[in-house]
Amino acid sequence: MKKADLNVTGTFIWYYYICHRQVWLMSRRIVPEQDDPNIEIGRFIHEMSYPRHKKEINLGHIKIDIVMKGKDGFVVAEVKKTSKFITSARMQLAYYLFELEKLGLYTSGELRFPEEKRVEKIELTSQLRQELEEAVRDILRIAYLEKPPQPKKINFCRKCAYAEFCWS
Ligand code: SF4
């Protein structure tokens, strides 16, 4: 793979905090099983929640769920099915804020968990910026490895669309 081939998206950031092997598989465009009911439920919640605010903007390599003008400026909201993978969700949203900031758009974020009726606010800090820069560098390092990192059994494997590929 050539260096220029990979744009680090929010999805890469999300999976980076779950499984590095998955980052490698995605970087090679190895497509997992799509009929996982969890993926479908996630899509459904994404479509049906907060329909009045629903808006999606596409900045090329990143797609952002909702942008609302709050009382203190623009707010980017990301809808998630569950708060179980909270670190991934926080870092993914922080990455969107960081990418928008690079374009001169200063925003804050909201993680929305409609099934849990819960909202968490995210502000971009210098610590988050630094962590994201390191994560992006490490994602590129993983993506350009000749072979995928070895699989490691984690709870997420049970619902991972790549499970058959890793464990059969
Ligand atoms: S099955 Fe487990 S090890 Fe394999 S890609 Fe998914 S999370 Fe990673």
mmCIF file of C-alpha atoms and ligand atoms in Angstrom:
data_model
loop_
_atom_site.group_PDB
_atom_site.id
_atom_site.type_symbol
_atom_site.label_atom_id
_atom_site.label_comp_id
_atom_site.label_asym_id
_atom_site.label_seq_id
_atom_site.Cartn_x
_atom_site.Cartn_y
_atom_site.Cartn_z
ATOM 1 C CA MET A 1 0.000 0.000 0.000
ATOM 2 C CA LYS A 2 1.328 3.477 -0.870
ATOM 3 C CA LYS A 3 1.481 6.101 1.897
ATOM 4 C CA ALA A 4 -0.965 8.353 0.041
ATOM 5 C CA ASP A 5 -3.588 5.589 -0.160
ATOM 6 C CA LEU A 6 -4.977 5.893 3.342
ATOM 7 C CA ASN A 7 -7.061 8.661 4.838
ATOM 8 C CA VAL A 8 -7.589 8.205 8.538
ATOM 9 C CA THR A 9 -11.337 8.400 9.118
ATOM 10 C CA GLY A 10 -13.342 8.559 12.325
ATOM 11 C CA THR A 11 -14.077 4.860 11.904
ATOM 12 C CA PHE A 12 -10.363 4.081 12.026
ATOM 13 C CA ILE A 13 -10.066 6.110 15.209
ATOM 14 C CA TRP A 14 -13.005 4.232 16.730
ATOM 15 C CA TYR A 15 -11.531 0.809 15.964
ATOM 16 C CA TYR A 16 -8.023 1.851 16.975
ATOM 17 C CA TYR A 17 -9.228 1.989 20.573
ATOM 18 C CA ILE A 18 -10.830 -1.464 20.228
ATOM 19 C CA CYS A 19 -8.513 -3.641 18.139
ATOM 20 C CA HIS A 20 -5.369 -2.890 16.107
ATOM 21 C CA ARG A 21 -5.855 -5.960 13.954
ATOM 22 C CA GLN A 22 -9.211 -4.586 12.847
ATOM 23 C CA VAL A 23 -7.513 -1.327 11.855
ATOM 24 C CA TRP A 24 -5.159 -3.286 9.598
ATOM 25 C CA LEU A 25 -8.016 -5.335 8.043
ATOM 26 C CA MET A 26 -10.025 -2.187 7.338
ATOM 27 C CA SER A 27 -6.978 -0.442 5.882
ATOM 28 C CA ARG A 28 -6.707 -3.316 3.372
ATOM 29 C CA ARG A 29 -10.392 -2.914 2.554
ATOM 30 C CA ILE A 30 -11.117 -6.465 3.652
ATOM 31 C CA VAL A 31 -14.890 -6.253 3.951
ATOM 32 C CA PRO A 32 -16.490 -8.124 6.848
ATOM 33 C CA GLU A 33 -19.844 -9.854 6.998
ATOM 34 C CA GLN A 34 -22.568 -7.193 6.654
ATOM 35 C CA ASP A 35 -25.598 -9.127 7.946
ATOM 36 C CA ASP A 36 -24.635 -8.792 11.587
ATOM 37 C CA PRO A 37 -27.889 -7.773 13.380
ATOM 38 C CA ASN A 38 -25.917 -5.348 15.577
ATOM 39 C CA ILE A 39 -24.816 -3.414 12.498
ATOM 40 C CA GLU A 40 -28.447 -3.253 11.325
ATOM 41 C CA ILE A 41 -29.740 -2.112 14.719
ATOM 42 C CA GLY A 42 -27.020 0.543 14.812
ATOM 43 C CA ARG A 43 -28.085 1.838 11.400
ATOM 44 C CA PHE A 44 -31.740 1.879 12.451
ATOM 45 C CA ILE A 45 -31.049 3.875 15.602
ATOM 46 C CA HIS A 46 -28.894 6.236 13.583
ATOM 47 C CA GLU A 47 -31.717 6.801 11.095
ATOM 48 C CA MET A 48 -34.590 7.135 13.548
ATOM 49 C CA SER A 49 -33.115 9.089 16.464
ATOM 50 C CA TYR A 50 -33.338 12.865 16.613
ATOM 51 C CA PRO A 51 -34.938 13.144 13.132
ATOM 52 C CA ARG A 52 -35.584 16.895 13.531
ATOM 53 C CA HIS A 53 -31.864 17.576 13.869
ATOM 54 C CA LYS A 54 -30.707 14.964 11.422
ATOM 55 C CA LYS A 55 -28.044 16.334 9.155
ATOM 56 C CA GLU A 56 -24.895 14.810 7.843
ATOM 57 C CA ILE A 57 -21.918 16.689 6.483
ATOM 58 C CA ASN A 58 -19.163 15.142 4.478
ATOM 59 C CA LEU A 59 -15.642 16.565 4.552
ATOM 60 C CA GLY A 60 -14.135 14.025 2.184
ATOM 61 C CA HIS A 61 -12.507 11.539 4.525
ATOM 62 C CA ILE A 62 -14.832 12.248 7.444
ATOM 63 C CA LYS A 63 -18.607 12.178 7.669
ATOM 64 C CA ILE A 64 -20.218 13.936 10.611
ATOM 65 C CA ASP A 65 -23.657 13.031 11.958
ATOM 66 C CA ILE A 66 -25.254 16.257 13.118
ATOM 67 C CA VAL A 67 -24.099 19.845 13.318
ATOM 68 C CA MET A 68 -26.328 22.152 15.336
ATOM 69 C CA LYS A 69 -25.809 25.741 16.317
ATOM 70 C CA GLY A 70 -25.819 25.728 20.100
ATOM 71 C CA LYS A 71 -25.853 28.860 22.257
ATOM 72 C CA ASP A 72 -22.023 28.826 22.360
ATOM 73 C CA GLY A 73 -21.467 28.036 18.697
ATOM 74 C CA PHE A 74 -21.635 24.916 16.582
ATOM 75 C CA VAL A 75 -22.129 21.546 18.215
ATOM 76 C CA VAL A 76 -21.250 18.297 16.488
ATOM 77 C CA ALA A 77 -23.290 15.340 17.685
ATOM 78 C CA GLU A 78 -22.509 11.675 17.189
ATOM 79 C CA VAL A 79 -25.247 9.102 17.814
ATOM 80 C CA LYS A 80 -24.207 5.760 19.313
ATOM 81 C CA LYS A 81 -26.184 2.634 20.103
ATOM 82 C CA THR A 82 -24.424 2.073 23.396
ATOM 83 C CA SER A 83 -21.932 3.748 25.728
ATOM 84 C CA LYS A 84 -20.116 0.432 26.168
ATOM 85 C CA PHE A 85 -17.212 1.533 23.975
ATOM 86 C CA ILE A 86 -16.994 4.969 25.483
ATOM 87 C CA THR A 87 -13.270 5.598 24.899
ATOM 88 C CA SER A 88 -13.640 4.845 21.197
ATOM 89 C CA ALA A 89 -16.728 7.043 20.983
ATOM 90 C CA ARG A 90 -15.038 9.956 22.788
ATOM 91 C CA MET A 91 -11.900 9.785 20.668
ATOM 92 C CA GLN A 92 -13.851 9.500 17.421
ATOM 93 C CA LEU A 93 -15.877 12.588 18.217
ATOM 94 C CA ALA A 94 -12.784 14.464 19.427
ATOM 95 C CA TYR A 95 -11.173 13.602 16.079
ATOM 96 C CA TYR A 96 -14.061 15.229 14.216
ATOM 97 C CA LEU A 97 -13.700 18.353 16.350
ATOM 98 C CA PHE A 98 -9.950 18.343 15.661
ATOM 99 C CA GLU A 99 -10.419 17.980 11.892
ATOM 100 C CA LEU A 100 -12.986 20.790 11.868
ATOM 101 C CA GLU A 101 -10.630 22.966 13.916
ATOM 102 C CA LYS A 102 -7.943 22.474 11.257
ATOM 103 C CA LEU A 103 -10.441 23.980 8.807
ATOM 104 C CA GLY A 104 -11.007 26.953 11.115
ATOM 105 C CA LEU A 105 -14.323 25.701 12.532
ATOM 106 C CA TYR A 106 -14.351 25.735 16.319
ATOM 107 C CA THR A 107 -16.957 23.350 17.669
ATOM 108 C CA SER A 108 -17.807 21.325 20.721
ATOM 109 C CA GLY A 109 -19.239 17.843 20.711
ATOM 110 C CA GLU A 110 -22.084 15.786 22.084
ATOM 111 C CA LEU A 111 -22.163 12.032 22.279
ATOM 112 C CA ARG A 112 -25.750 10.865 22.171
ATOM 113 C CA PHE A 113 -26.951 7.488 23.411
ATOM 114 C CA PRO A 114 -30.686 7.521 22.621
ATOM 115 C CA GLU A 115 -31.333 4.031 23.994
ATOM 116 C CA GLU A 116 -29.809 5.125 27.327
ATOM 117 C CA LYS A 117 -31.365 8.616 27.137
ATOM 118 C CA ARG A 118 -27.946 10.058 27.870
ATOM 119 C CA VAL A 119 -25.791 12.818 26.376
ATOM 120 C CA GLU A 120 -22.100 13.444 27.092
ATOM 121 C CA LYS A 121 -20.366 16.684 26.152
ATOM 122 C CA ILE A 122 -16.884 16.629 24.609
ATOM 123 C CA GLU A 123 -14.494 19.588 24.453
ATOM 124 C CA LEU A 124 -11.244 19.475 22.516
ATOM 125 C CA THR A 125 -8.260 19.911 24.846
ATOM 126 C CA SER A 126 -4.525 20.085 24.114
ATOM 127 C CA GLN A 127 -4.164 16.642 25.697
ATOM 128 C CA LEU A 128 -6.794 15.218 23.326
ATOM 129 C CA ARG A 129 -5.127 16.903 20.331
ATOM 130 C CA GLN A 130 -1.805 15.332 21.247
ATOM 131 C CA GLU A 131 -3.365 11.921 21.821
ATOM 132 C CA LEU A 132 -5.144 12.086 18.465
ATOM 133 C CA GLU A 133 -1.952 13.023 16.632
ATOM 134 C CA GLU A 134 -0.244 10.010 18.194
ATOM 135 C CA ALA A 135 -3.217 7.762 17.335
ATOM 136 C CA VAL A 136 -3.173 8.879 13.680
ATOM 137 C CA ARG A 137 0.580 8.177 13.434
ATOM 138 C CA ASP A 138 0.083 4.764 14.995
ATOM 139 C CA ILE A 139 -2.872 3.928 12.726
ATOM 140 C CA LEU A 140 -0.669 4.668 9.698
ATOM 141 C CA ARG A 141 2.123 2.525 11.185
ATOM 142 C CA ILE A 142 -0.340 -0.371 11.617
ATOM 143 C CA ALA A 143 -1.829 0.100 8.152
ATOM 144 C CA TYR A 144 1.592 -0.195 6.491
ATOM 145 C CA LEU A 145 2.595 -3.355 8.315
ATOM 146 C CA GLU A 146 3.152 -6.247 5.903
ATOM 147 C CA LYS A 147 0.985 -8.561 7.986
ATOM 148 C CA PRO A 148 -1.903 -7.894 10.378
ATOM 149 C CA PRO A 149 -1.209 -7.810 14.113
ATOM 150 C CA GLN A 150 -1.989 -11.157 15.727
ATOM 151 C CA PRO A 151 -5.584 -11.522 16.940
ATOM 152 C CA LYS A 152 -6.141 -11.075 20.658
ATOM 153 C CA LYS A 153 -9.295 -12.414 22.293
ATOM 154 C CA ILE A 154 -11.285 -9.512 23.666
ATOM 155 C CA ASN A 155 -14.967 -9.148 24.517
ATOM 156 C CA PHE A 156 -15.576 -7.305 21.261
ATOM 157 C CA CYS A 157 -14.547 -10.425 19.244
ATOM 158 C CA ARG A 158 -17.919 -12.014 20.042
ATOM 159 C CA LYS A 159 -19.740 -9.417 17.934
ATOM 160 C CA CYS A 160 -16.944 -8.462 15.546
ATOM 161 C CA ALA A 161 -17.761 -8.936 11.893
ATOM 162 C CA TYR A 162 -14.206 -10.214 11.345
ATOM 163 C CA ALA A 163 -14.537 -12.973 13.983
ATOM 164 C CA GLU A 164 -14.719 -15.775 11.446
ATOM 165 C CA PHE A 165 -11.646 -14.427 9.685
ATOM 166 C CA CYS A 166 -9.679 -14.288 12.953
ATOM 167 C CA TRP A 167 -10.809 -17.377 14.792
ATOM 168 C CA SER A 168 -11.964 -20.103 12.381
HETATM 169 S S1 SF4 B 1 -12.398 -10.760 15.911
HETATM 170 FE FE1 SF4 B 1 -11.317 -9.833 17.647
HETATM 171 S S2 SF4 B 1 -9.162 -9.897 17.055
HETATM 172 FE FE2 SF4 B 1 -10.334 -10.178 15.196
HETATM 173 S S3 SF4 B 1 -10.552 -8.150 14.302
HETATM 174 FE FE3 SF4 B 1 -12.369 -8.533 15.562
HETATM 175 S S4 SF4 B 1 -11.918 -7.680 17.557
HETATM 176 FE FE4 SF4 B 1 -9.968 -7.876 16.469
#
